[in-house]
């Protein structure tokens, strides 16, 4: 297990390095550099920067240096001082901006994941065990509706219902809006997971070990949870990898519609106004989150499934 | 079967009606069962599967008795409803299947009333007490029947604690004792192993341990040895017999292998298409079979010692799908003594034929104006092949040059481990193999699974790139010799059509999304880059006809065909390029006996017609003896013996060959026991660390301390009296007196009709 973990951590290093390179290239992508943009911005506002200030900034970002020096300055700032650079749109450091937004985002993502699981596991299991029953069709229909309805539409409808029917205050960051956001984000993920679990469990239910366990006289409920369900849950853990970043990045539209202060709208705004340090940093963080998520799901799989732990070393 | 068969008679006559006989008084039934010494009576069981459009009558009115303390074998081809019958007993039928009628009288305690298991809720508590507690069950695929998520100890403890009030610590002790009882070495250590870390034989022992953990009165074993090697099978059969002796339990043993039946059965029920065709004691069934199906089954088994190159009596056609079961007698579509107007109209009643012997056939009706036919059912098929094999086929033509010469072939797979996936060792799957295949012969390659026979076959066709050695192929037309092991992919192309493979799994080896035309013509198009025009279509159609399929099937997909038909498709695909050498890798292992006989006969006919040379890889020695001119025996990557079939089977010169031969169940109950069994001690050693000296010495009953564990024996001429072609790799091959199989004896022929 320790060797497995060590090797997985080692594999992360080149992956994260590549992600950071890509993020840096994205930051460098727009024509001109950060300073010319800044000067233009000041000029547009009728102000000007003096040469000393420009030189100081030039020094700080190493804009005259070759690519790899600039990259090193950028990445070492992040690694050693958590300095992601400056957002010129907000005129604040990117790290302080993210510090404001990330906790809410992570809370939203975590709670959504939890809701997804709480709803999807029992529904998926029920659909599989009672295949082609009315309950199965109902769950399938609801699942498809959840998949097919655009999230922002659902968000608008729910906001409107909350406001008009229950007289709740919506449209700003408060618990009600937050709960609606979780519900809206959860529906789409839930629908997908119900289908995955149902398909997996149906496969597992037909395996000989299920019949063999039943032939020992195991009660149905215990049989289901201990044997096929445990194997069928494997893909759930695999989904953590891509679920994390998609929850952080995927709520852009919903959060914009609902006016939530999360990272999603920040990224959208940064991309629209070419606030490249902010955008690049968020992309970097999302990329690293994907890698970390994959690592977590791999560890969870190895921990829960002896086949992964012992056989495929 | 006496008072009860009257019920069966009436019921069989009125299949459509639901439960004519209804003496459902458990106490009365209990008294009756106690009187006849029956522990389980299956009475007119009907298990149907309700599909969208049709009802599949998988089990349709089976009646059979499992006697107390004895072994009842249920035998029949696949699709005959054997497994469904067994699962019905424990209520293990998955929806949409359902028990529609009949009784399952379960009577473990002779004093108490009988219980009708068919009347219990399959999800209720009552049946759960029976499952595992009173009736244990063992399944066909031991690996897949254990959950990979828990250690075998956990699963055993769970089974014990389900039916016994013991603490976890006590359960652990009991579990370890149970593992020891089924012959698992180092049970304390194995307790924490997972199923995928054990071999198939070990897993089956664990399954047996679980099934017997609560001392059931009946063990139902559903093809428990079908997926195992002969040597492992022999040990598992021994184990079941030994445990039965210890506990006095009854055994219901389901199998398609008549050799196993002859080995272990006290009583036999022959099932056909969801009904019991015949039942009786094992000697009745083997010596005096009365039902044409039983007779045909017995005739189609290749037996050790049977004259080689004799055609097998195959049963015509195949088991009809239960969806379109024939009207009248279910067997009439394949029966050689079918009586039109009777058999295809009325279902025959079960007729008692003396002590516990009964069969369902119109021929046995005493009122019928026709004597019972006891002649071999497939008589025309057994006729000696007059024109076919040339006289020289028996002996290896010594003068000819080999078609294929394998020299010093090695195939090594690295074992990777640890932090950086370093190579820490090598598995020598094939280790320094020399082999000659002569044109026109069939060379058999046998050995336990894991001995490297498939790897060797794959190296020859270059599906694998051998690590070292040469594979010299001599083109029979030009005489030019090429080393296939050295050729690149492009240069290999012309040889890909000359050397072809038939694979084992008829289901996995055909792409389900391609039509037969696409599948069979594929090699032509890959190798000749021929266009799919009408000439190709004609060729494929002709080939289909040749392998016994109708050319109309060209545009059908493989799912429409049965296992035997698919294997015919595979043969057609192998032969479409007119190859010279065909490697048949366990080509008949997955097939039923009667279908296997058909395919073996077909392979033989095609060999004569296309002048084919076969390398026949198989673990089934009786098939090899029947099909091959010469045999090579492999053990742990090496060839340990090589000889003409008759020499090898009559006078083996290597202890491993002797052990393999003695492990094969002989389909003759009179030869049971007879002191001819050699049981190999251990499982196959770890191939990445083969034992020093003779690789077989760790399991060899004739091991001698002086040489065997230090000095590796070379493959050399064995015995002065034997022909030059008899080679064995044993230090003592000339001195050991090893036992082979007896030739076809007069009384054996006489007892079988």
mmCIF file of C-alpha atoms in Angstrom, chain A residues 19-238:
data_model
loop_
_atom_site.group_PDB
_atom_site.id
_atom_site.type_symbol
_atom_site.label_atom_id
_atom_site.label_comp_id
_atom_site.label_asym_id
_atom_site.label_seq_id
_atom_site.Cartn_x
_atom_site.Cartn_y
_atom_site.Cartn_z
ATOM 1 C CA UNK A 19 -0.580 21.432 -16.227
ATOM 2 C CA UNK A 20 1.311 24.420 -14.844
ATOM 3 C CA UNK A 21 3.137 24.850 -18.148
ATOM 4 C CA UNK A 22 -0.150 24.897 -20.030
ATOM 5 C CA UNK A 23 -1.625 27.364 -17.551
ATOM 6 C CA UNK A 24 1.393 29.614 -17.976
ATOM 7 C CA UNK A 25 1.170 29.437 -21.763
ATOM 8 C CA UNK A 26 -2.479 30.457 -21.482
ATOM 9 C CA UNK A 27 -1.458 33.414 -19.357
ATOM 10 C CA UNK A 28 1.079 34.419 -22.006
ATOM 11 C CA UNK A 29 -1.300 33.836 -24.879
ATOM 12 C CA UNK A 30 -2.880 37.290 -25.434
ATOM 13 C CA UNK A 31 -0.813 39.672 -27.544
ATOM 14 C CA UNK A 32 1.367 42.021 -25.575
ATOM 15 C CA UNK A 33 2.340 41.458 -22.018
ATOM 16 C CA UNK A 34 0.781 42.253 -18.739
ATOM 17 C CA UNK A 35 2.402 45.670 -18.502
ATOM 18 C CA UNK A 36 1.266 46.967 -21.867
ATOM 19 C CA UNK A 37 -2.255 45.945 -20.937
ATOM 20 C CA UNK A 38 -1.873 47.714 -17.649
ATOM 21 C CA UNK A 39 -0.515 50.863 -19.260
ATOM 22 C CA UNK A 40 -3.302 50.832 -21.806
ATOM 23 C CA UNK A 41 -5.805 50.420 -19.043
ATOM 24 C CA UNK A 42 -4.408 53.346 -17.092
ATOM 25 C CA UNK A 43 -4.265 55.430 -20.233
ATOM 26 C CA UNK A 44 -7.887 54.681 -20.941
ATOM 27 C CA UNK A 45 -8.743 56.020 -17.537
ATOM 28 C CA UNK A 46 -6.690 59.130 -18.182
ATOM 29 C CA UNK A 47 -3.997 58.217 -15.721
ATOM 30 C CA UNK A 48 -0.448 57.202 -16.248
ATOM 31 C CA UNK A 49 2.172 55.137 -14.523
ATOM 32 C CA UNK A 50 5.579 56.563 -13.931
ATOM 33 C CA UNK A 51 8.619 54.798 -15.264
ATOM 34 C CA UNK A 52 9.826 53.760 -11.793
ATOM 35 C CA UNK A 53 6.590 51.891 -11.172
ATOM 36 C CA UNK A 54 6.803 50.234 -14.576
ATOM 37 C CA UNK A 55 10.366 49.171 -13.966
ATOM 38 C CA UNK A 56 9.463 47.746 -10.589
ATOM 39 C CA UNK A 57 6.678 45.694 -12.128
ATOM 40 C CA UNK A 58 8.896 44.672 -15.007
ATOM 41 C CA UNK A 59 11.437 43.498 -12.500
ATOM 42 C CA UNK A 60 8.879 41.611 -10.506
ATOM 43 C CA UNK A 61 7.456 39.611 -13.390
ATOM 44 C CA UNK A 62 10.708 39.428 -15.308
ATOM 45 C CA UNK A 63 9.000 40.450 -18.499
ATOM 46 C CA UNK A 64 12.225 40.948 -20.412
ATOM 47 C CA UNK A 65 13.567 37.573 -19.422
ATOM 48 C CA UNK A 66 13.288 34.421 -21.499
ATOM 49 C CA UNK A 67 10.227 32.174 -21.166
ATOM 50 C CA UNK A 68 11.673 29.706 -18.714
ATOM 51 C CA UNK A 69 12.864 32.440 -16.334
ATOM 52 C CA UNK A 70 9.433 34.006 -16.373
ATOM 53 C CA UNK A 71 7.890 30.623 -15.780
ATOM 54 C CA UNK A 72 10.217 29.961 -12.868
ATOM 55 C CA UNK A 73 9.435 33.310 -11.285
ATOM 56 C CA UNK A 74 5.727 32.616 -11.619
ATOM 57 C CA UNK A 75 5.745 29.053 -10.380
ATOM 58 C CA UNK A 76 8.206 29.666 -7.555
ATOM 59 C CA UNK A 77 6.025 32.539 -6.373
ATOM 60 C CA UNK A 78 3.087 30.126 -6.236
ATOM 61 C CA UNK A 79 5.022 27.315 -4.652
ATOM 62 C CA UNK A 80 6.865 29.285 -1.993
ATOM 63 C CA UNK A 81 4.680 32.309 -1.264
ATOM 64 C CA UNK A 82 1.271 31.305 -2.682
ATOM 65 C CA UNK A 83 1.639 34.352 -4.912
ATOM 66 C CA UNK A 84 -0.461 33.787 -8.020
ATOM 67 C CA UNK A 85 0.189 37.251 -9.415
ATOM 68 C CA UNK A 86 -2.002 40.302 -9.710
ATOM 69 C CA UNK A 87 -5.501 40.620 -11.055
ATOM 70 C CA UNK A 88 -5.607 43.950 -12.795
ATOM 71 C CA UNK A 89 -9.339 43.886 -13.201
ATOM 72 C CA UNK A 90 -9.851 43.669 -9.473
ATOM 73 C CA UNK A 91 -6.560 45.349 -8.604
ATOM 74 C CA UNK A 92 -5.993 42.757 -5.951
ATOM 75 C CA UNK A 93 -3.716 39.802 -5.651
ATOM 76 C CA UNK A 94 -5.137 36.662 -7.211
ATOM 77 C CA UNK A 95 -4.510 34.707 -4.019
ATOM 78 C CA UNK A 96 -6.644 37.011 -1.893
ATOM 79 C CA UNK A 97 -9.421 36.882 -4.498
ATOM 80 C CA UNK A 98 -9.316 33.093 -4.497
ATOM 81 C CA UNK A 99 -9.181 32.999 -0.721
ATOM 82 C CA UNK A 100 -12.483 34.875 -0.707
ATOM 83 C CA UNK A 101 -14.127 32.618 -3.196
ATOM 84 C CA UNK A 102 -12.685 29.146 -2.795
ATOM 85 C CA UNK A 103 -14.203 28.182 0.581
ATOM 86 C CA UNK A 104 -17.747 28.819 -0.628
ATOM 87 C CA UNK A 105 -16.995 26.992 -3.862
ATOM 88 C CA UNK A 106 -15.577 23.986 -2.082
ATOM 89 C CA UNK A 107 -18.495 23.901 0.341
ATOM 90 C CA UNK A 108 -20.909 24.012 -2.578
ATOM 91 C CA UNK A 109 -19.031 21.256 -4.394
ATOM 92 C CA UNK A 110 -18.740 19.040 -1.331
ATOM 93 C CA UNK A 111 -22.374 19.363 -0.329
ATOM 94 C CA UNK A 112 -23.490 18.758 -3.908
ATOM 95 C CA UNK A 113 -21.374 15.601 -4.063
ATOM 96 C CA UNK A 114 -22.885 14.424 -0.796
ATOM 97 C CA UNK A 115 -26.429 15.090 -2.005
ATOM 98 C CA UNK A 116 -25.711 13.316 -5.273
ATOM 99 C CA UNK A 117 -24.534 10.216 -3.453
ATOM 100 C CA UNK A 118 -27.299 10.185 -0.869
ATOM 101 C CA UNK A 119 -29.917 10.304 -3.594
ATOM 102 C CA UNK A 120 -28.187 8.235 -6.269
ATOM 103 C CA UNK A 121 -27.097 5.187 -4.256
ATOM 104 C CA UNK A 122 -30.486 4.075 -2.924
ATOM 105 C CA UNK A 123 -32.324 5.018 -6.111
ATOM 106 C CA UNK A 124 -29.794 3.263 -8.337
ATOM 107 C CA UNK A 125 -29.814 0.167 -6.147
ATOM 108 C CA UNK A 126 -33.594 0.098 -6.128
ATOM 109 C CA UNK A 127 -33.762 0.479 -9.913
ATOM 110 C CA UNK A 128 -31.407 -2.453 -10.379
ATOM 111 C CA UNK A 129 -32.938 -4.821 -7.838
ATOM 112 C CA UNK A 130 -36.461 -4.107 -9.011
ATOM 113 C CA UNK A 131 -35.612 -3.899 -12.679
ATOM 114 C CA UNK A 132 -38.585 -2.981 -14.894
ATOM 115 C CA UNK A 133 -40.787 -2.247 -11.896
ATOM 116 C CA UNK A 134 -42.841 0.948 -11.684
ATOM 117 C CA UNK A 135 -40.316 2.391 -9.244
ATOM 118 C CA UNK A 136 -37.509 1.648 -11.711
ATOM 119 C CA UNK A 137 -39.357 3.422 -14.520
ATOM 120 C CA UNK A 138 -40.104 6.356 -12.192
ATOM 121 C CA UNK A 139 -36.463 6.684 -11.150
ATOM 122 C CA UNK A 140 -35.382 6.371 -14.773
ATOM 123 C CA UNK A 141 -37.834 9.043 -15.892
ATOM 124 C CA UNK A 142 -36.821 11.445 -13.126
ATOM 125 C CA UNK A 143 -33.205 10.720 -13.924
ATOM 126 C CA UNK A 144 -33.659 11.533 -17.590
ATOM 127 C CA UNK A 145 -35.599 14.682 -16.759
ATOM 128 C CA UNK A 146 -32.763 15.759 -14.498
ATOM 129 C CA UNK A 147 -30.225 15.067 -17.227
ATOM 130 C CA UNK A 148 -32.222 16.778 -19.927
ATOM 131 C CA UNK A 149 -33.265 19.950 -18.096
ATOM 132 C CA UNK A 150 -30.696 22.733 -18.480
ATOM 133 C CA UNK A 151 -29.350 23.640 -15.059
ATOM 134 C CA UNK A 152 -29.780 27.381 -15.418
ATOM 135 C CA UNK A 153 -33.433 26.925 -16.365
ATOM 136 C CA UNK A 154 -34.051 24.766 -13.332
ATOM 137 C CA UNK A 155 -32.226 27.352 -11.230
ATOM 138 C CA UNK A 156 -34.428 30.165 -12.522
ATOM 139 C CA UNK A 157 -37.601 28.158 -11.978
ATOM 140 C CA UNK A 158 -36.632 27.224 -8.468
ATOM 141 C CA UNK A 159 -35.627 30.779 -7.604
ATOM 142 C CA UNK A 160 -38.947 31.998 -8.901
ATOM 143 C CA UNK A 161 -40.877 29.368 -6.989
ATOM 144 C CA UNK A 162 -38.960 30.097 -3.811
ATOM 145 C CA UNK A 163 -39.625 33.790 -4.190
ATOM 146 C CA UNK A 164 -43.248 33.799 -5.363
ATOM 147 C CA UNK A 165 -44.625 30.834 -3.453
ATOM 148 C CA UNK A 166 -42.626 30.861 -0.280
ATOM 149 C CA UNK A 167 -41.763 34.532 -0.246
ATOM 150 C CA UNK A 168 -38.089 33.815 0.357
ATOM 151 C CA UNK A 169 -35.452 36.321 -0.458
ATOM 152 C CA UNK A 170 -33.323 35.092 -3.319
ATOM 153 C CA UNK A 171 -30.815 36.488 -5.754
ATOM 154 C CA UNK A 172 -28.075 37.111 -3.221
ATOM 155 C CA UNK A 173 -25.745 34.907 -1.254
ATOM 156 C CA UNK A 174 -27.921 33.532 1.494
ATOM 157 C CA UNK A 175 -28.693 30.008 2.726
ATOM 158 C CA UNK A 176 -31.823 29.685 0.574
ATOM 159 C CA UNK A 177 -30.001 30.493 -2.642
ATOM 160 C CA UNK A 178 -27.194 28.259 -1.577
ATOM 161 C CA UNK A 179 -29.552 25.341 -0.951
ATOM 162 C CA UNK A 180 -31.228 25.845 -4.315
ATOM 163 C CA UNK A 181 -27.822 25.871 -5.981
ATOM 164 C CA UNK A 182 -26.937 22.562 -4.346
ATOM 165 C CA UNK A 183 -30.238 21.049 -5.437
ATOM 166 C CA UNK A 184 -29.865 22.266 -9.009
ATOM 167 C CA UNK A 185 -26.267 21.157 -9.332
ATOM 168 C CA UNK A 186 -27.110 17.840 -7.716
ATOM 169 C CA UNK A 187 -29.906 16.828 -10.087
ATOM 170 C CA UNK A 188 -27.754 16.455 -13.163
ATOM 171 C CA UNK A 189 -25.039 14.485 -11.374
ATOM 172 C CA UNK A 190 -27.581 12.322 -9.583
ATOM 173 C CA UNK A 191 -29.272 11.309 -12.801
ATOM 174 C CA UNK A 192 -25.987 10.200 -14.313
ATOM 175 C CA UNK A 193 -24.918 8.275 -11.248
ATOM 176 C CA UNK A 194 -28.274 6.485 -10.935
ATOM 177 C CA UNK A 195 -27.801 5.169 -14.451
ATOM 178 C CA UNK A 196 -24.210 4.124 -13.777
ATOM 179 C CA UNK A 197 -25.051 2.360 -10.531
ATOM 180 C CA UNK A 198 -28.079 0.641 -12.032
ATOM 181 C CA UNK A 199 -26.070 -0.695 -14.970
ATOM 182 C CA UNK A 200 -23.184 -1.830 -12.756
ATOM 183 C CA UNK A 201 -25.398 -3.433 -10.180
ATOM 184 C CA UNK A 202 -27.369 -5.265 -12.859
ATOM 185 C CA UNK A 203 -24.091 -6.725 -14.105
ATOM 186 C CA UNK A 204 -23.024 -7.695 -10.603
ATOM 187 C CA UNK A 205 -26.381 -9.174 -9.628
ATOM 188 C CA UNK A 206 -25.981 -11.805 -12.329
ATOM 189 C CA UNK A 207 -22.552 -12.899 -11.119
ATOM 190 C CA UNK A 208 -22.246 -16.401 -9.700
ATOM 191 C CA UNK A 209 -21.029 -15.197 -6.310
ATOM 192 C CA UNK A 210 -24.400 -13.571 -5.668
ATOM 193 C CA UNK A 211 -26.237 -16.857 -6.234
ATOM 194 C CA UNK A 212 -23.599 -18.648 -4.176
ATOM 195 C CA UNK A 213 -24.044 -16.228 -1.274
ATOM 196 C CA UNK A 214 -27.805 -16.618 -1.500
ATOM 197 C CA UNK A 215 -27.375 -20.386 -1.437
ATOM 198 C CA UNK A 216 -25.653 -19.979 1.937
ATOM 199 C CA UNK A 217 -28.852 -18.525 3.303
ATOM 200 C CA UNK A 218 -27.808 -14.874 3.483
ATOM 201 C CA UNK A 219 -30.763 -12.473 3.947
ATOM 202 C CA UNK A 220 -31.467 -10.407 0.834
ATOM 203 C CA UNK A 221 -30.711 -6.989 2.312
ATOM 204 C CA UNK A 222 -27.363 -7.961 3.767
ATOM 205 C CA UNK A 223 -26.550 -9.887 0.614
ATOM 206 C CA UNK A 224 -27.197 -6.855 -1.575
ATOM 207 C CA UNK A 225 -25.142 -4.414 0.471
ATOM 208 C CA UNK A 226 -22.243 -6.691 1.292
ATOM 209 C CA UNK A 227 -21.764 -8.349 -2.070
ATOM 210 C CA UNK A 228 -22.910 -6.826 -5.365
ATOM 211 C CA UNK A 229 -23.446 -3.253 -4.161
ATOM 212 C CA UNK A 230 -19.940 -3.012 -2.800
ATOM 213 C CA UNK A 231 -18.460 -4.020 -6.131
ATOM 214 C CA UNK A 232 -20.881 -1.850 -8.081
ATOM 215 C CA UNK A 233 -19.809 1.191 -6.052
ATOM 216 C CA UNK A 234 -16.321 1.120 -7.557
ATOM 217 C CA UNK A 235 -17.169 3.465 -10.434
ATOM 218 C CA UNK A 236 -18.537 5.920 -7.884
ATOM 219 C CA UNK A 237 -15.109 6.349 -6.444
ATOM 220 C CA UNK A 238 -13.647 6.671 -9.890
#
